[in-house]
Amino acid sequence: MAGDPNILSDFILPANQSAVDGSFFTFTDMRVLIGAPEPTSFKVLKASLAEFPALNGQSVSTAVLQFPAGSVNPPHTHPRSAELLFLIFGSLQVGFVDTTNKLYTQTLQEGDMFVFPKGLVHFQYNVDSKYSALAVSNFGSANAGTVSVPNSVFTTGIDDNILAKSFKTDVATIQAIKAGLAPKP
């Protein structure tokens, strides 16, 4: 099933529970953001079904996106949901590519919202070299999924020759890209 299930009750209890209280519906993991130092690279803090079981059957989730100066959320997709991004502070260049390969971009300012249609490749980039940006993204699924384009193309074992031919380059370039994406020890 490619979307959230329709439920026949108000909410879904975990299999090992027969009753809950208000704490079941409360997610406290975002508290780490309060008073925390700014990250040195792009960071996402999610509240999806995996982190917050009360979202099961509710067709919603959220993420806080922290963008230090000059950082990027690389091109990616969410196969099960659109994304509605709200920029709290800073400025972001955002964009998506539709199924006709048309690029739609916008520079967002504080207080702006932008929608990324479901399943389309999109990105966010803090072009500011001095100041960070903070955004909150909301999804119409408790499990929107994320498919990173760089990771899915260059870290999954697709043969270097296939990638070189597909990107009209040479194997050495593909290997250099892969080396740049490899986890640092």
mmCIF file of N, CA and C in Angstrom, residues 38-44 65-72:
data_model
loop_
_atom_site.group_PDB
_atom_site.id
_atom_site.type_symbol
_atom_site.label_atom_id
_atom_site.label_comp_id
_atom_site.label_asym_id
_atom_site.label_seq_id
_atom_site.Cartn_x
_atom_site.Cartn_y
_atom_site.Cartn_z
ATOM 1 N N GLU A 38 23.896 25.662 17.220
ATOM 2 C CA GLU A 38 23.550 25.406 15.824
ATOM 3 C C GLU A 38 24.429 24.284 15.282
ATOM 4 N N PRO A 39 23.858 23.404 14.467
ATOM 5 C CA PRO A 39 24.673 22.327 13.889
ATOM 6 C C PRO A 39 25.665 22.890 12.874
ATOM 7 N N THR A 40 26.681 22.113 12.570
ATOM 8 C CA THR A 40 27.699 22.544 11.612
ATOM 9 C C THR A 40 27.390 22.071 10.195
ATOM 10 N N SER A 41 26.426 21.172 10.060
ATOM 11 C CA SER A 41 25.978 20.729 8.740
ATOM 12 C C SER A 41 24.464 20.565 8.784
ATOM 13 N N PHE A 42 23.860 20.435 7.608
ATOM 14 C CA PHE A 42 22.406 20.287 7.521
ATOM 15 C C PHE A 42 21.936 19.158 8.439
ATOM 16 N N LYS A 43 20.845 19.396 9.157
ATOM 17 C CA LYS A 43 20.339 18.408 10.109
ATOM 18 C C LYS A 43 18.814 18.369 10.066
ATOM 19 N N VAL A 44 18.267 17.156 10.171
ATOM 20 C CA VAL A 44 16.814 16.945 10.208
ATOM 21 C C VAL A 44 16.457 16.241 11.502
ATOM 22 N N LEU A 65 14.032 21.264 10.050
ATOM 23 C CA LEU A 65 15.191 21.287 9.170
ATOM 24 C C LEU A 65 16.099 22.448 9.580
ATOM 25 N N GLN A 66 17.341 22.117 9.956
ATOM 26 C CA GLN A 66 18.305 23.127 10.374
ATOM 27 C C GLN A 66 19.361 23.280 9.282
ATOM 28 N N PHE A 67 19.507 24.503 8.791
ATOM 29 C CA PHE A 67 20.426 24.803 7.697
ATOM 30 C C PHE A 67 21.497 25.786 8.149
ATOM 31 N N PRO A 68 22.685 25.318 8.524
ATOM 32 C CA PRO A 68 23.777 26.267 8.762
ATOM 33 C C PRO A 68 24.061 27.052 7.474
ATOM 34 N N ALA A 69 24.773 28.143 7.586
ATOM 35 C CA ALA A 69 25.120 28.952 6.415
ATOM 36 C C ALA A 69 25.725 28.072 5.322
ATOM 37 N N GLY A 70 25.215 28.235 4.102
ATOM 38 C CA GLY A 70 25.769 27.534 2.952
ATOM 39 C C GLY A 70 25.425 26.062 2.834
ATOM 40 N N SER A 71 24.532 25.553 3.659
ATOM 41 C CA SER A 71 24.232 24.111 3.623
ATOM 42 C C SER A 71 23.046 23.801 2.704
ATOM 43 N N VAL A 72 22.960 22.528 2.342
ATOM 44 C CA VAL A 72 21.937 22.085 1.397
ATOM 45 C C VAL A 72 21.265 20.817 1.899
#
